[in-house]
CSV table of C-alpha atoms and ligand atoms in Angstrom, one decimal:
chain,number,residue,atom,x,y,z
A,1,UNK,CA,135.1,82.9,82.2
A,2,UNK,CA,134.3,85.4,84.2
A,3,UNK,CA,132.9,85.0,88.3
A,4,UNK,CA,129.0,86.6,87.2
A,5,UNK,CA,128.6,88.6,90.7
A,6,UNK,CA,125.3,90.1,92.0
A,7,UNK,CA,125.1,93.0,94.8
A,8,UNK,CA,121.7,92.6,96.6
A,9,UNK,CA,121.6,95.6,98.8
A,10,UNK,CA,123.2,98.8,96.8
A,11,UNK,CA,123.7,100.7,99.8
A,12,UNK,CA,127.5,102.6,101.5
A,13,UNK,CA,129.1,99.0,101.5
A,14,UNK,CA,127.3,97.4,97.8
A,15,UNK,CA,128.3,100.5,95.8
A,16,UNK,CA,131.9,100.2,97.2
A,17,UNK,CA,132.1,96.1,96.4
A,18,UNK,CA,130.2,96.8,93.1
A,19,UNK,CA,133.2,99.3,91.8
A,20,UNK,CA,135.8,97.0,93.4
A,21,UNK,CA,134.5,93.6,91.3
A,22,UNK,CA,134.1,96.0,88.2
A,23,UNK,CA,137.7,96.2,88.8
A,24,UNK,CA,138.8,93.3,88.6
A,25,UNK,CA,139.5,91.2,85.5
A,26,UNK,CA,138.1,87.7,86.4
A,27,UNK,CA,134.6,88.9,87.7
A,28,UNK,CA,131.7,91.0,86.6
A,29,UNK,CA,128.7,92.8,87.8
A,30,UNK,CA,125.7,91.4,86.7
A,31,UNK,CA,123.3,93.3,88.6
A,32,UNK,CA,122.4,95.5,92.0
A,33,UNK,CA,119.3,95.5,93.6
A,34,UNK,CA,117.7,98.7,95.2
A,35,UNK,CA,114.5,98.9,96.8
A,36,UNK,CA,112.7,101.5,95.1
A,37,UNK,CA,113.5,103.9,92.1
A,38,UNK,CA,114.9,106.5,94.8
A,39,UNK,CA,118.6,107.9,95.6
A,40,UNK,CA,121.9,105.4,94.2
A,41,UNK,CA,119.8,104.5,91.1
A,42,UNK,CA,121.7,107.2,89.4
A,43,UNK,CA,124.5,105.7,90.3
A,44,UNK,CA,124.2,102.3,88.9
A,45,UNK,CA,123.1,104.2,85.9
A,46,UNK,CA,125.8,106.0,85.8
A,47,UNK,CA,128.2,102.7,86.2
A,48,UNK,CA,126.1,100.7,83.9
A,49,UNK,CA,125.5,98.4,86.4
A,50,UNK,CA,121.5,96.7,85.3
A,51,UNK,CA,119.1,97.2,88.3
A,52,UNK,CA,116.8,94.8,89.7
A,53,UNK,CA,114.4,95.1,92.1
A,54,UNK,CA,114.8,93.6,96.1
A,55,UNK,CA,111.6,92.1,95.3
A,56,UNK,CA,109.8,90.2,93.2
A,57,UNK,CA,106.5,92.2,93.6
A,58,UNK,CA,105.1,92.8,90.0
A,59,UNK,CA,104.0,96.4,91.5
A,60,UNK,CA,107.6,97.4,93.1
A,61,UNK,CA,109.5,96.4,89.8
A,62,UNK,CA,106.7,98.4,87.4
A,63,UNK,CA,107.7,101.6,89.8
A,64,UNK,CA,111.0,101.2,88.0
A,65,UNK,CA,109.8,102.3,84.8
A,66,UNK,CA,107.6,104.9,86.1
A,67,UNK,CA,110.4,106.6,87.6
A,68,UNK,CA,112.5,107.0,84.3
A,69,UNK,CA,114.9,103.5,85.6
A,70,UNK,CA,115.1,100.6,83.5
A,71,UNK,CA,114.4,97.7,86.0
A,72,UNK,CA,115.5,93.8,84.7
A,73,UNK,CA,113.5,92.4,87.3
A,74,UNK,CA,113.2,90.5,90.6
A,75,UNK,CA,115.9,89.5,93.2
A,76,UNK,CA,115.0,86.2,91.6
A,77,UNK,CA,115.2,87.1,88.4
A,78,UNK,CA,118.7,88.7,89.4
A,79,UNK,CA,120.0,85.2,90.7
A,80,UNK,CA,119.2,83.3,88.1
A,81,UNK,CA,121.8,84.4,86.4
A,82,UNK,CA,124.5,84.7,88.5
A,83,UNK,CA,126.9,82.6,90.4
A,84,UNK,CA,127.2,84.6,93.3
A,85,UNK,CA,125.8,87.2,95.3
A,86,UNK,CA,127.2,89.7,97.6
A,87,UNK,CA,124.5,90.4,100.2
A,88,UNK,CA,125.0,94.4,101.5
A,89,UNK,CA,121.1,94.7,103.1
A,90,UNK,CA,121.0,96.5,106.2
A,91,UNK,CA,122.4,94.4,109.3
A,92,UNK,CA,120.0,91.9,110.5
A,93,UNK,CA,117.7,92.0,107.3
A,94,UNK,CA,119.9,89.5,105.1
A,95,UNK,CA,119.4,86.3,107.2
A,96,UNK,CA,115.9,86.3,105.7
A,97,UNK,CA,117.8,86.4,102.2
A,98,UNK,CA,119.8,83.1,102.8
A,99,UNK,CA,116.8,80.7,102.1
A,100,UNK,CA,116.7,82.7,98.6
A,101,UNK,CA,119.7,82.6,98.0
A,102,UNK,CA,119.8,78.6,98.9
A,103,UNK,CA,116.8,77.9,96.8
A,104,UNK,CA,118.5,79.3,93.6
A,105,UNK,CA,121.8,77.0,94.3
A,106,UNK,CA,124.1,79.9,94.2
A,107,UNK,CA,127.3,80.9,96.4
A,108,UNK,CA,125.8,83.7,99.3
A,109,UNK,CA,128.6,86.3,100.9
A,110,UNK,CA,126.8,88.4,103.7
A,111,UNK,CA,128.2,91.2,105.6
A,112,UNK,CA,129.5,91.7,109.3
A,113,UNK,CA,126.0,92.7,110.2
A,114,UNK,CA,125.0,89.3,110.4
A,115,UNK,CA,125.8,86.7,113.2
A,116,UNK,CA,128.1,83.6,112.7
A,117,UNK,CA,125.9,81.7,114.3
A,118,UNK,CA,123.3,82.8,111.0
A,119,UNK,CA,126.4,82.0,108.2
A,120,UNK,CA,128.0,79.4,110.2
A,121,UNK,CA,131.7,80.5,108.8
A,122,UNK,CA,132.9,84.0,108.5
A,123,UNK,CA,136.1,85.2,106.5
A,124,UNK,CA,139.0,87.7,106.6
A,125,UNK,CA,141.7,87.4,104.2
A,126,UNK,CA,144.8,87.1,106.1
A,127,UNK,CA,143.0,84.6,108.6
A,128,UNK,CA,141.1,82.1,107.2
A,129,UNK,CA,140.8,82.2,103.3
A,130,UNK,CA,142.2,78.7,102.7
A,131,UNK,CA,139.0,77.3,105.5
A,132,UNK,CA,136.4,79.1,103.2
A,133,UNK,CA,137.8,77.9,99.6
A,134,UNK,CA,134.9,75.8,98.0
A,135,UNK,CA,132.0,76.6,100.2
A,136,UNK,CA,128.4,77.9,99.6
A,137,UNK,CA,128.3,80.6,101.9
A,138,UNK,CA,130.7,82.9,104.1
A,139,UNK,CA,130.0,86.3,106.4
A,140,UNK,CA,133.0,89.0,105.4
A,141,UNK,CA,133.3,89.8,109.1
A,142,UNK,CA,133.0,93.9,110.2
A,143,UNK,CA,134.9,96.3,109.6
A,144,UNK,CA,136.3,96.4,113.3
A,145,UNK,CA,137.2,92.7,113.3
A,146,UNK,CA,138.4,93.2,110.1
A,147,UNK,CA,140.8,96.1,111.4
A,148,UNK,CA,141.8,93.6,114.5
A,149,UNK,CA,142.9,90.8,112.6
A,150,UNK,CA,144.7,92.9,109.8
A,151,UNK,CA,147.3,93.5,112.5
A,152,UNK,CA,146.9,90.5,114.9
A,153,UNK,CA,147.0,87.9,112.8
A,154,UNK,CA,150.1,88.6,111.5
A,155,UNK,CA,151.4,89.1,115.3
A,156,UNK,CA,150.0,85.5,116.3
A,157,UNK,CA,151.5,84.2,113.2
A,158,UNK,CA,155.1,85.1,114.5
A,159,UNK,CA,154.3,84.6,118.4
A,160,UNK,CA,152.0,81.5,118.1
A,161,UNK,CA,150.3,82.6,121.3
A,162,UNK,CA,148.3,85.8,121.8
A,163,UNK,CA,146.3,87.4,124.5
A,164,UNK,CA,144.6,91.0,123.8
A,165,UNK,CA,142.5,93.3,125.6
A,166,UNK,CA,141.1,96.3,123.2
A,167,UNK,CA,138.7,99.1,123.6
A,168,UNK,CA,137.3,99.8,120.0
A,169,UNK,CA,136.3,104.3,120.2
A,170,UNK,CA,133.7,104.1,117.5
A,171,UNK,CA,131.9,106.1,115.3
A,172,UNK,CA,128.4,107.0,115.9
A,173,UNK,CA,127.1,107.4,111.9
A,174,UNK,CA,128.6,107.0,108.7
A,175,UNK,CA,129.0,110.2,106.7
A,176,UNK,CA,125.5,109.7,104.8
A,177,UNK,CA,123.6,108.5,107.6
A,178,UNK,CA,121.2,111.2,109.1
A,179,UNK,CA,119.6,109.4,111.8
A,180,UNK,CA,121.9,108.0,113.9
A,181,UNK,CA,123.7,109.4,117.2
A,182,UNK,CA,125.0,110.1,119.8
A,183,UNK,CA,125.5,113.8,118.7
A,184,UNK,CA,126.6,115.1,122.0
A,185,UNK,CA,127.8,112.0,124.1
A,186,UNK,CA,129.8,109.0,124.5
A,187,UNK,CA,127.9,106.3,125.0
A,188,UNK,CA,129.1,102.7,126.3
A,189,UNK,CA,128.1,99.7,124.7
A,190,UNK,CA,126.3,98.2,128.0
A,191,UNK,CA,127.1,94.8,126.8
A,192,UNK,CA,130.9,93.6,128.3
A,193,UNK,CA,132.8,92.0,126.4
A,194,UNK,CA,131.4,93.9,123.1
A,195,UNK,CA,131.0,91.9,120.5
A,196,UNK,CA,134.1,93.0,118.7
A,197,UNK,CA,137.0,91.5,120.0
A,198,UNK,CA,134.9,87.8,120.3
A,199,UNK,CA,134.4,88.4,116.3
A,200,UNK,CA,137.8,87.7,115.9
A,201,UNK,CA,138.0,84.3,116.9
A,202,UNK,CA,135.2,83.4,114.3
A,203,UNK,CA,138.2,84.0,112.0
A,204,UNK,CA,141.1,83.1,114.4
A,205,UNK,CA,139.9,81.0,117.1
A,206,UNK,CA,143.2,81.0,118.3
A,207,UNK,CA,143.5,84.5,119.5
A,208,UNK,CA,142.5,85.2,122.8
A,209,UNK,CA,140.8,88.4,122.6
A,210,UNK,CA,138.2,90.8,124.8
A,211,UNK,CA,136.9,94.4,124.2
A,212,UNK,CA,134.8,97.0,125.0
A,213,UNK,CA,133.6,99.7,123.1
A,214,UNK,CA,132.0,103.4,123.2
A,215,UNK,CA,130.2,105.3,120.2
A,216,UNK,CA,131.3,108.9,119.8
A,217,UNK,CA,130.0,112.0,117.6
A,218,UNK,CA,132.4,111.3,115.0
A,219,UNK,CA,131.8,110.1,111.2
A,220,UNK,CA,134.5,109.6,110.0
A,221,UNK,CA,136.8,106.3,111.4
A,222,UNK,CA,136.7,103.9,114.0
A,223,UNK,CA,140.0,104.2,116.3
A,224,UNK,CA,140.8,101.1,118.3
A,225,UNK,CA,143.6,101.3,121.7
A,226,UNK,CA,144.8,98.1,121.7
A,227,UNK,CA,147.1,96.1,124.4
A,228,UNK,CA,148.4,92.2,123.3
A,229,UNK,CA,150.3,90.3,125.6
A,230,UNK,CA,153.1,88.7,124.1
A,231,UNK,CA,154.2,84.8,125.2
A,232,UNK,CA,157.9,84.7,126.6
A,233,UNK,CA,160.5,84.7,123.9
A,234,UNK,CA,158.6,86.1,121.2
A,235,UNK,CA,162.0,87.9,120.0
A,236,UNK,CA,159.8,90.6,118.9
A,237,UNK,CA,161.0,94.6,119.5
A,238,UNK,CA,159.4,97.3,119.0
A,239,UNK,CA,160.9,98.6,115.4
A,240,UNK,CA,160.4,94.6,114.3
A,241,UNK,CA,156.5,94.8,115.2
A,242,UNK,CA,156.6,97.7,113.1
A,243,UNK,CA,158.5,96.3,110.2
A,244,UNK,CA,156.2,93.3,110.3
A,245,UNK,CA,152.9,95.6,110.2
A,246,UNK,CA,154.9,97.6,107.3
A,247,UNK,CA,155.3,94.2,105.3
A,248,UNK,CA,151.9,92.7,105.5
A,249,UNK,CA,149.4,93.4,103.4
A,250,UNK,CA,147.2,96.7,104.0
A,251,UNK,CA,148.4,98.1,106.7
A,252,UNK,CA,149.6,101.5,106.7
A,253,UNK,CA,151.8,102.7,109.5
A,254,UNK,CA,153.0,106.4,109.5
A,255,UNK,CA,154.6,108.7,112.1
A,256,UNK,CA,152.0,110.9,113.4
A,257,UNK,CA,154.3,113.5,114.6
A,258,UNK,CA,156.9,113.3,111.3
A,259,UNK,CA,153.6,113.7,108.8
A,260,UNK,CA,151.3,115.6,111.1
A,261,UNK,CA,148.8,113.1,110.7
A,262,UNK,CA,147.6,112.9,114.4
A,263,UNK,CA,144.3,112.7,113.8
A,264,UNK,CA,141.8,110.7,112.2
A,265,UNK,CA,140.4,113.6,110.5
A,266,UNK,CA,144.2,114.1,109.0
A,267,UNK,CA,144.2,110.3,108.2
A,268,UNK,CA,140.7,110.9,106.0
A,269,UNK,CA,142.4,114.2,104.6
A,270,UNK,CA,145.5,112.1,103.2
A,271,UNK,CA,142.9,109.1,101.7
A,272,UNK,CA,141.0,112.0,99.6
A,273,UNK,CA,144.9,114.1,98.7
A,274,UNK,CA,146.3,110.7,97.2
A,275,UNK,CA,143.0,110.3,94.9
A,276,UNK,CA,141.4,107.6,96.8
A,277,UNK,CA,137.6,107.2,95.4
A,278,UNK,CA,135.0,108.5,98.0
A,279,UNK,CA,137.9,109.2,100.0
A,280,UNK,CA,138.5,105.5,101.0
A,281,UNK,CA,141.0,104.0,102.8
A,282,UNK,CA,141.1,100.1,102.8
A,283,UNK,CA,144.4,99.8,104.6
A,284,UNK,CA,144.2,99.6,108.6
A,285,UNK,CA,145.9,102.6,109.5
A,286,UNK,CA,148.4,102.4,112.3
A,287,UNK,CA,150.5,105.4,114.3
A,288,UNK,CA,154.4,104.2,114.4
A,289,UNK,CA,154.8,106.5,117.2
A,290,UNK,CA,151.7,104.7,118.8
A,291,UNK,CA,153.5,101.7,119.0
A,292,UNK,CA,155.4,100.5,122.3
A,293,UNK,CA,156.5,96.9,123.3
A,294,UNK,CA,157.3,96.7,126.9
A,295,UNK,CA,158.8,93.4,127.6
A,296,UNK,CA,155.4,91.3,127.0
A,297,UNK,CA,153.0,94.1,126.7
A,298,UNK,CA,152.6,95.4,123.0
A,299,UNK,CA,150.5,98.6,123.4
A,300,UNK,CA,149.2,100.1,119.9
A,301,UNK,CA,146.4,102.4,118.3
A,302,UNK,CA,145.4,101.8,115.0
A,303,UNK,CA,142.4,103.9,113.1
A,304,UNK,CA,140.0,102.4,110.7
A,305,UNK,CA,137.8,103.3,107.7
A,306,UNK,CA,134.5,101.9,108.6
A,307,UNK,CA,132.8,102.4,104.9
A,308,UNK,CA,136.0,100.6,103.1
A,309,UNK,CA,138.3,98.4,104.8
A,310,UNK,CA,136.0,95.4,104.3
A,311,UNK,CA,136.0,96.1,100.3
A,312,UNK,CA,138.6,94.1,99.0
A,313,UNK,CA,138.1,91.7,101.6
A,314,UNK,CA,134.8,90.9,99.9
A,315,UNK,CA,136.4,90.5,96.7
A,316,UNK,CA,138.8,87.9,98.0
A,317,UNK,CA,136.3,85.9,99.3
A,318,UNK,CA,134.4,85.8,96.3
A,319,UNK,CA,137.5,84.0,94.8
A,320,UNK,CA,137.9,81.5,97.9
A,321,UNK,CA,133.8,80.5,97.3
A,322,UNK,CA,134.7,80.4,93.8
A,323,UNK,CA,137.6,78.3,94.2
A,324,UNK,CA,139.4,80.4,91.9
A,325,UNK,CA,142.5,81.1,94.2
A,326,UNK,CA,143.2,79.1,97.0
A,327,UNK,CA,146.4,81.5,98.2
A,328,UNK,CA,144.9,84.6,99.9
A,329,UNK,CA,148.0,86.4,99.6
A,330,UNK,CA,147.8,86.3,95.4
A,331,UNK,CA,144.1,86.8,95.7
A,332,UNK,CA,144.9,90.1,98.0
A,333,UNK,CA,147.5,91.1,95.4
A,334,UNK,CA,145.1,90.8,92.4
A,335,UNK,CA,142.7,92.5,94.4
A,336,UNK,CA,144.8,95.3,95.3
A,337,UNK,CA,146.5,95.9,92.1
A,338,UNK,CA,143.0,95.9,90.4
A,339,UNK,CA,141.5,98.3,92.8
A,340,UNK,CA,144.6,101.0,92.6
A,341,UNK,CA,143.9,101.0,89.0
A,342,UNK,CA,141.1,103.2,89.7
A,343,UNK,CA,141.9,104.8,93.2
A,344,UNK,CA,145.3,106.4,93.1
A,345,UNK,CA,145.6,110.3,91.3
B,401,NAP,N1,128.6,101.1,106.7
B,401,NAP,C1,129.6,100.5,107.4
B,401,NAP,O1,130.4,101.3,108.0
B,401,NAP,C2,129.8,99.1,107.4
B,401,NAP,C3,131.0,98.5,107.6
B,401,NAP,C4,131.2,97.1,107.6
B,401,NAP,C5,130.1,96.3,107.4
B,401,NAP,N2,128.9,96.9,107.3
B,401,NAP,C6,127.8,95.9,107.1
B,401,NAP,O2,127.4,95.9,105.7
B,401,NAP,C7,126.0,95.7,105.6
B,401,NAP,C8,125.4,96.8,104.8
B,401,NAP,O3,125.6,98.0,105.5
B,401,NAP,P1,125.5,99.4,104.8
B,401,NAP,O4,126.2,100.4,105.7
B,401,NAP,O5,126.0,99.4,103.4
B,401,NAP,O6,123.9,99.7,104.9
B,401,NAP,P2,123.1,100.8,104.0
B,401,NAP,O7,124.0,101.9,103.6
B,401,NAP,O8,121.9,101.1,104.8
B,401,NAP,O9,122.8,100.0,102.7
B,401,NAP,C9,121.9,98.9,102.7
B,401,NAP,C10,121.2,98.8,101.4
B,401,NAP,O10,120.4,97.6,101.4
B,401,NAP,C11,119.2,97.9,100.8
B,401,NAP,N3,118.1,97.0,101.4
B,401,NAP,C12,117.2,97.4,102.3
B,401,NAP,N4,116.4,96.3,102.7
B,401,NAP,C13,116.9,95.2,101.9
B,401,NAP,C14,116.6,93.9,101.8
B,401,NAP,N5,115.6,93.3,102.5
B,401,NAP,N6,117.3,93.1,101.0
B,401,NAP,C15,118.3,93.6,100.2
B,401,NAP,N7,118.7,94.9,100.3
B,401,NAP,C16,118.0,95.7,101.2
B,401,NAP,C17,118.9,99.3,100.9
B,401,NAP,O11,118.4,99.7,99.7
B,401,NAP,P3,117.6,101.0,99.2
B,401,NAP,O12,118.7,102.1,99.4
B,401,NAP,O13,117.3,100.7,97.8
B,401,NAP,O14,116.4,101.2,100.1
B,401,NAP,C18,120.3,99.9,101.1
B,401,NAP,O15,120.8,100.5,99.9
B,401,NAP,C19,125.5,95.5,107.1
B,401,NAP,O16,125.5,94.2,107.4
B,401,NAP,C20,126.5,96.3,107.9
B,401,NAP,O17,126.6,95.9,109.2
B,401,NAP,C21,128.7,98.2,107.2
């Protein structure tokens, strides 16, 4: 039977996990929840996805009908019947969802928005999907940790020791966002280490990882410098760091200079020309000609699409919660396959 899956919080990230579960063949959408009868209720409309109400106000969920939408209730009415729910609120709003969530006895995912210390577990695919089969709740971590231990991971899988020091260059807004900044600056997060690199070792504790971060007037991707230092005899060159990348799952490395995709405005360019939806890319993009091991020192840059890399990681988890597949790499493969079903022209 199918995994009945609710989105509270239809927003950049709960539209994108919506479509993704839709996808997939052994989960459904059972219902999203939007605020008020207002912009992305077309949407679900369009998708036939039902619509509930955030809350359970009698007044809020009447304001539905007045607006033309057909609205199937409360959040609680939206729980009962489901077995899980996907919270996508806005950073720092969903902890006050949890206790809901709690009292209706179903599964909780929240986003990387959220502290670990709020979840108590957080989750990426590669690093800890096996730790997170069977439990109530899990934190899909952001999409800048996400990015990290796409390519990390697999590194401190081969070297069994791992030491990094990144600098994540971050976008100010998300395309749709209108009120956000800096338009003109760069601005330094004031906090050292930020809170990116740290992240990581909610997944993979193991890592030893700093960073420090700066928000420029950019939309469209995060790009992250990154410097790991290898342990002695980690047999690793160059070209094999690269084949390793090449072989785990999303991660795309290309040649900037062979494709001319220097940029991370050419990277978004190549996501919309090979049919991706919204012009997504999930895969952790990473320049080959970036890439330079110097004895220890692997020094690497690697761009990333803030609005979708954390996508199919949500779906994963889902199926680690569920207990529905306890091997993240078949998960990631179902995922995957399900997902290019839809993207790829
Ligand atoms: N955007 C990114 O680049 C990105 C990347 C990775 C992770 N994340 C994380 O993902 C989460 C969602 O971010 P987002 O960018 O998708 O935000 P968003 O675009 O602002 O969407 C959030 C949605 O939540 C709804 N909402 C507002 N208050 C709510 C509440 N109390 N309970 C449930 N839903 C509520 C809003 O509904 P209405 O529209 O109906 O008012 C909105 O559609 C955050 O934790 C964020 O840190 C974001």
């Amino acid at each position: 039977m199918a995994i009945k899956v609710a989105i509270n919080g239809y927003g950049t990230i709960g539209k994108r996990v919506a479509d993704a579960v839709d996808a997939q063949n052994d989960m459904e959408i059972v219902g999203v929840t939007k605020t008020r009868p207002a912009f992305g209720c077309d949407l679900a409309v369009r998708k036939n996805y039902p619509i509930y109400c955030t809350y359970d106000d009698a007044e809020k969920i009447s304001a539905f009908a007045e607006s033309g939408y057909e609205c199937h209730g409360g959040l609680s009415d939206l729980l009962a019947v489901a077995d899980i729910v996907v919270d996508c609120s806005p950073g720092k709003v969903g902890a006050a969802n949890k206790a809901k969530y709690e009292a209706a006895g179903i599964k909780w995912i929240f986003q990387g928005g959220e502290k670990h210390a709020m979840t108590e577990r957080s989750y990426t695919s590669s690093a800890n999907h096996m730790e997170n089969v069977n439990v109530n709740g899990t934190r899909v971590v952001s999409c800048n940790t996400t990015g990290l231990s796409r390519t990390l991971v697999p590194l401190y899988n081969h070297c069994g020791q791992l030491k990094v020091e990144c600098t994540m260059i971050r976008r100010a807004a998300d395309p749709g966002d209108s009120n956000k900044g800096p338009i003109n600056a760069i601005k330094p997060v004031l906090q050292v280490p930020s809170h990116h690199g740290p992240d990581v070792m909610t997944v993979k504790p193991e890592i030893e990882i700093n960073s420090m971060a700066v928000a420029v007037p950019t939309t469209l991707m995060h790009c992250h410098s990154i410097v790991a230092t290898l342990p002695e005899g980690h047999g690793l060159t160059t070209n094999s760091v690269i084949e390793m990348w090449k072989n785990s799952p999303r991660i795309i490395v290309m040649n900037g200079a062979q494709t001319g995709i220097s940029t991370t405005a050419e990277v978004m360019e190549f996501a919309r020309d090979i049919g991706r939806k919204w012009g997504d890319l999930h895969e952790i993009f990473v320049w080959e000609d970036g890439v330079k091991l110097d004895g220890n020192t692997l020094y690497y840059f690697q761009a990333i699409h803030q609005e979708s890399d954390v996508i199919p990681e949500n779906v994963d988890a889902i199926r680690a919660l569920m207990g529905t597949e306890s091997d993240w790499k078949a998960s990631v493969a179902k995922t995957d396959a399900a997902i290019s079903r839809y993207n790829n022209l």
